[in-house]
Short mmCIF file of C-alpha atoms in Angstrom, two decimals:
data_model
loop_
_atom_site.label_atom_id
_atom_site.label_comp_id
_atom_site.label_asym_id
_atom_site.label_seq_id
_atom_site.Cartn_x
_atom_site.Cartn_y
_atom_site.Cartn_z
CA UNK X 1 -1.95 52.40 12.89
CA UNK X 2 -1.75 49.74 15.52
CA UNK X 3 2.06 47.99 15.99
CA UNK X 4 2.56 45.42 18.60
CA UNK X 5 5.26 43.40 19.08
CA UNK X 6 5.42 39.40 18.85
CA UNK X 7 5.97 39.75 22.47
CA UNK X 8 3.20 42.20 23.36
CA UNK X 9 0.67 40.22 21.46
CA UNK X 10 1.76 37.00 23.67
CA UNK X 11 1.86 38.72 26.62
CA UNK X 12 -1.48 39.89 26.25
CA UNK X 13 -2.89 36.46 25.99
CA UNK X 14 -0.93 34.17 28.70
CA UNK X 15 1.39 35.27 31.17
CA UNK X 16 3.86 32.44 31.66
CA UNK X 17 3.65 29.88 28.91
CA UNK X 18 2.14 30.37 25.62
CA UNK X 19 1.28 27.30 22.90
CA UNK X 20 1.24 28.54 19.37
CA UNK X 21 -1.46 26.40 17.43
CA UNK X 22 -2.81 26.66 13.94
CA UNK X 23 -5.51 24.02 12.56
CA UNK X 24 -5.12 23.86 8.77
CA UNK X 25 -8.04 22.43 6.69
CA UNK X 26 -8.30 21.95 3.19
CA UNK X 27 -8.10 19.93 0.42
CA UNK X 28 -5.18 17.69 -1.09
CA UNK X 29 -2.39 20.10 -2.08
CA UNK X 30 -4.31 23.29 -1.09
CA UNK X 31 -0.80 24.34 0.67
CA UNK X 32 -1.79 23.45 4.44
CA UNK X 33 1.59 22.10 5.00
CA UNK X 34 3.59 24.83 3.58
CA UNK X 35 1.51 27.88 5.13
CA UNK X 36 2.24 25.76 8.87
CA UNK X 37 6.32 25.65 7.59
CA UNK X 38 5.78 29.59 6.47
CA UNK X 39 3.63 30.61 9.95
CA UNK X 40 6.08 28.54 12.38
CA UNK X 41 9.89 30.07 10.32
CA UNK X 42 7.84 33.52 10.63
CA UNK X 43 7.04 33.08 15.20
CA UNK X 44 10.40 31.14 15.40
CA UNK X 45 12.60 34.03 13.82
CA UNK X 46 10.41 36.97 16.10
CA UNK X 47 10.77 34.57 18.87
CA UNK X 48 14.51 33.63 18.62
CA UNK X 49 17.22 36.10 19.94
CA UNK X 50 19.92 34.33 22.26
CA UNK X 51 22.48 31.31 20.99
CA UNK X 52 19.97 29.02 22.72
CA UNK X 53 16.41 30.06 21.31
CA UNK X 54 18.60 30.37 17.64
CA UNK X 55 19.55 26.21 18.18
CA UNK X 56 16.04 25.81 19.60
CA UNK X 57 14.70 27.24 16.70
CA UNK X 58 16.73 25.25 13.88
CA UNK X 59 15.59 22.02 15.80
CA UNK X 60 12.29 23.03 15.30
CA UNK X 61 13.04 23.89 11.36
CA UNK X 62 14.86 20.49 11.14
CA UNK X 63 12.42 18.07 12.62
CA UNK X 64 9.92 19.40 9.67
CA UNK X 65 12.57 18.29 7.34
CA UNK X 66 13.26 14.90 8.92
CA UNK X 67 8.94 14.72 9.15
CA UNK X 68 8.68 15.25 5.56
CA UNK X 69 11.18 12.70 4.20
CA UNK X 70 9.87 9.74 6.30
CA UNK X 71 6.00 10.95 6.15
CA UNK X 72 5.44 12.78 2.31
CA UNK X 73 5.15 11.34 -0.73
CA UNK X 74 4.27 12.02 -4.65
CA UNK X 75 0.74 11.75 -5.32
CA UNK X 76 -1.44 12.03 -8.33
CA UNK X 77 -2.23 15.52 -6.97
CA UNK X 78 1.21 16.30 -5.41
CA UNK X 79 4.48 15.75 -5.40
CA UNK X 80 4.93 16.47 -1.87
CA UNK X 81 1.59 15.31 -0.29
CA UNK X 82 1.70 14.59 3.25
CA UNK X 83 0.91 11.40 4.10
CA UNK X 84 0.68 12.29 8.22
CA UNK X 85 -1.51 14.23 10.31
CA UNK X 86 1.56 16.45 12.34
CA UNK X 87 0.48 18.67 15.47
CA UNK X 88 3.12 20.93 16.20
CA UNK X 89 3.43 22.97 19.74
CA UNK X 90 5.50 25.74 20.16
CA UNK X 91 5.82 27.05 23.76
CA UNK X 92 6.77 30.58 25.03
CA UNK X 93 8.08 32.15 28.26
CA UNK X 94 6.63 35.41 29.52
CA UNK X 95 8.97 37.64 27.08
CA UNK X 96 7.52 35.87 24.60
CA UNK X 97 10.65 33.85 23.49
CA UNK X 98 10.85 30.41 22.18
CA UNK X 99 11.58 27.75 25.35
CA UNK X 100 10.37 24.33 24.11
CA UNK X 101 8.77 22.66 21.32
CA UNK X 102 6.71 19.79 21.27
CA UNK X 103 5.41 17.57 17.83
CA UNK X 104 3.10 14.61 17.53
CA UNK X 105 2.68 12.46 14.29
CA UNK X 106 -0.39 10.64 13.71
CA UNK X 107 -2.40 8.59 11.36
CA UNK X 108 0.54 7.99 8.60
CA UNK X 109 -0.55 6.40 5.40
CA UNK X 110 1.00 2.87 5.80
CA UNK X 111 -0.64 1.95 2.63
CA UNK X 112 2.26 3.53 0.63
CA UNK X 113 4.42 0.59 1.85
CA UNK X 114 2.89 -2.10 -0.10
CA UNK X 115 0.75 -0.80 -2.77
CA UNK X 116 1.24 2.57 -5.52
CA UNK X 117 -0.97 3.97 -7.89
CA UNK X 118 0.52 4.17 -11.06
CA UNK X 119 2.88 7.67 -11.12
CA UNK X 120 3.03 7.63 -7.08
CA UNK X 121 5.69 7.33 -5.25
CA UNK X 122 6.05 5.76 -1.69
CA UNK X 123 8.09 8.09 1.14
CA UNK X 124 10.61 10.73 -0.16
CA UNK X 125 13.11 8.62 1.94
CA UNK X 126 13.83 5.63 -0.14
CA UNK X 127 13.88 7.40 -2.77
CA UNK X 128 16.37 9.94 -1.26
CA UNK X 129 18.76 7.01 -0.19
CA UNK X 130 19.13 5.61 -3.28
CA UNK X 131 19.67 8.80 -4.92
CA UNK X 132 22.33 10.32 -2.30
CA UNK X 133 24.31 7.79 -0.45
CA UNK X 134 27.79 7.22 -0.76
CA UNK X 135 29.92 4.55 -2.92
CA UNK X 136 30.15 3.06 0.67
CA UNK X 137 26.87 3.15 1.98
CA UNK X 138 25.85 1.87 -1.51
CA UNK X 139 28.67 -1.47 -0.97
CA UNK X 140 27.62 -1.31 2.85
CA UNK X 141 24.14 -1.63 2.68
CA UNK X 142 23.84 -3.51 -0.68
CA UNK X 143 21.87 -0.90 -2.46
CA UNK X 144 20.83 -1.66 -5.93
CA UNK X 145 19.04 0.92 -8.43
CA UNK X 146 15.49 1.86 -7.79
CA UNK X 147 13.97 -0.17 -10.54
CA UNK X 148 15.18 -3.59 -8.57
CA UNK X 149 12.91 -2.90 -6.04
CA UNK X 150 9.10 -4.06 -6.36
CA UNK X 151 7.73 -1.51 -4.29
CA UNK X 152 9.51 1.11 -5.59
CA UNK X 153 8.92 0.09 -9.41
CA UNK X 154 5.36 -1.07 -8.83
CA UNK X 155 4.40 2.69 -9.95
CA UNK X 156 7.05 3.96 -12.81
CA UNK X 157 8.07 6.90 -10.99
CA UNK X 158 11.00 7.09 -9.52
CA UNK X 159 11.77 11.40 -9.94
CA UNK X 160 9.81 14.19 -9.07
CA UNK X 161 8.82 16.42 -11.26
CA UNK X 162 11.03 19.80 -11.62
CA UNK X 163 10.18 21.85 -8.79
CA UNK X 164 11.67 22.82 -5.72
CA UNK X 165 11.64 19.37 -4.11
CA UNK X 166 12.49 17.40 -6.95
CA UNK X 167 16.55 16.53 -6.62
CA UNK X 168 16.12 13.41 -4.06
CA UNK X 169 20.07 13.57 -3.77
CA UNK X 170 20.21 17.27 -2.34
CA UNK X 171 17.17 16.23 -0.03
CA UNK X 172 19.55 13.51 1.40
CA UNK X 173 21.81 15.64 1.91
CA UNK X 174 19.67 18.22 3.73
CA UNK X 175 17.85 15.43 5.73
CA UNK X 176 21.54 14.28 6.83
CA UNK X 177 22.30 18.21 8.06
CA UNK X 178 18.71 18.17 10.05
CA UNK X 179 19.29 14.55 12.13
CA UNK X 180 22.42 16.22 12.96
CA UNK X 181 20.73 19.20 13.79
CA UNK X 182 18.31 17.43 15.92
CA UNK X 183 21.43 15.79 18.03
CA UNK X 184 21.03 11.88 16.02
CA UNK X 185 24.10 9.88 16.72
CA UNK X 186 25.76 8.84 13.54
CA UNK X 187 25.02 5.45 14.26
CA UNK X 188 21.48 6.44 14.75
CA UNK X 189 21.60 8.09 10.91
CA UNK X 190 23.38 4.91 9.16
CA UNK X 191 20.76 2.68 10.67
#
């Protein structure tokens, strides 16, 4: 039996910098998203062994968090459909170690913002506001409950189903831990 390292395989393939790219096809809530999460966390923790790579690497983890809470949404088909096209780059220096990251977004539904299906919902985000901020952001911001807001009511759904993703509060909270994560100023997260 054949055993290379992660850094052995790189190094066989480019000898100073090496992307990491995966093109996922399928259809609606075949799990393209979650088997690009499962692929990166699996080359980030092989890749990652000094303080710097480990931070590097988190970033990485937490910009997929902030991506899906402004970009997903519940459809029909699932309740964490992503509503964005994401291309994610992950560069490598010749020990095969994690030394940058790059991400573009592209083509994001902007439908969702003024028209829902009956049992959709529009991006996790509003919903996650509502559902975990504070007494004070709540007075600050002059938050009301989800059902005064016409976009938001226009469908009838306002939770998730159970599942993994469905507690909008806890997602609040872990989109709050990944903009600090990814070095947002805390006037930067209030706004």
């Amino acid at each position: 039996m054949l055993r290379l390292s992660l850094t052995d395989f790189l190094c066989d393939f480019v000898s100073v910098r090496v992307h990491a790219c995966g093109l996922y096809r399928g259809i609606t809530a075949s799990g393209k998203s979650e088997s690009s999460k499962l692929l990166v966390a699996q080359i980030l923790r092989l890749s990652a062994r000094s303080k710097r790579e480990n931070k590097l690497a988190e970033q990485v983890k937490a910009l997929s968090t902030v991506l899906d809470s402004f970009g997903n949404a519940k459809t029909l088909l699932s309740p964490n459909a992503s509503r964005h096209g994401r291309y994610v780059e992950l560069h490598f220096n010749d020990r095969g170690r994690i030394c940058a990251a790059k991400a573009l977004t592209y083509a994001l539904d902007k439908s969702r913002l003024n028209r829902l299906s009956t049992e959709e919902r529009t991006f996790h985000v509003f919903y996650q506001l509502l559902a975990g901020c504070t007494s004070d952001e709540r007075d600050r911001l002059n938050l009301e409950d989800m059902s005064d807001y016409a976009l938001l009511a226009s469908s009838g759904c306002y939770r998730l189903p159970g599942g993994p993703f469905s507690d909008d509060a806890a997602a609040m909270t872990e989109l709050r831990v990944a903009m600090r994560t990814l070095g947002f100023k805390a006037k930067h997260v209030a706004s």
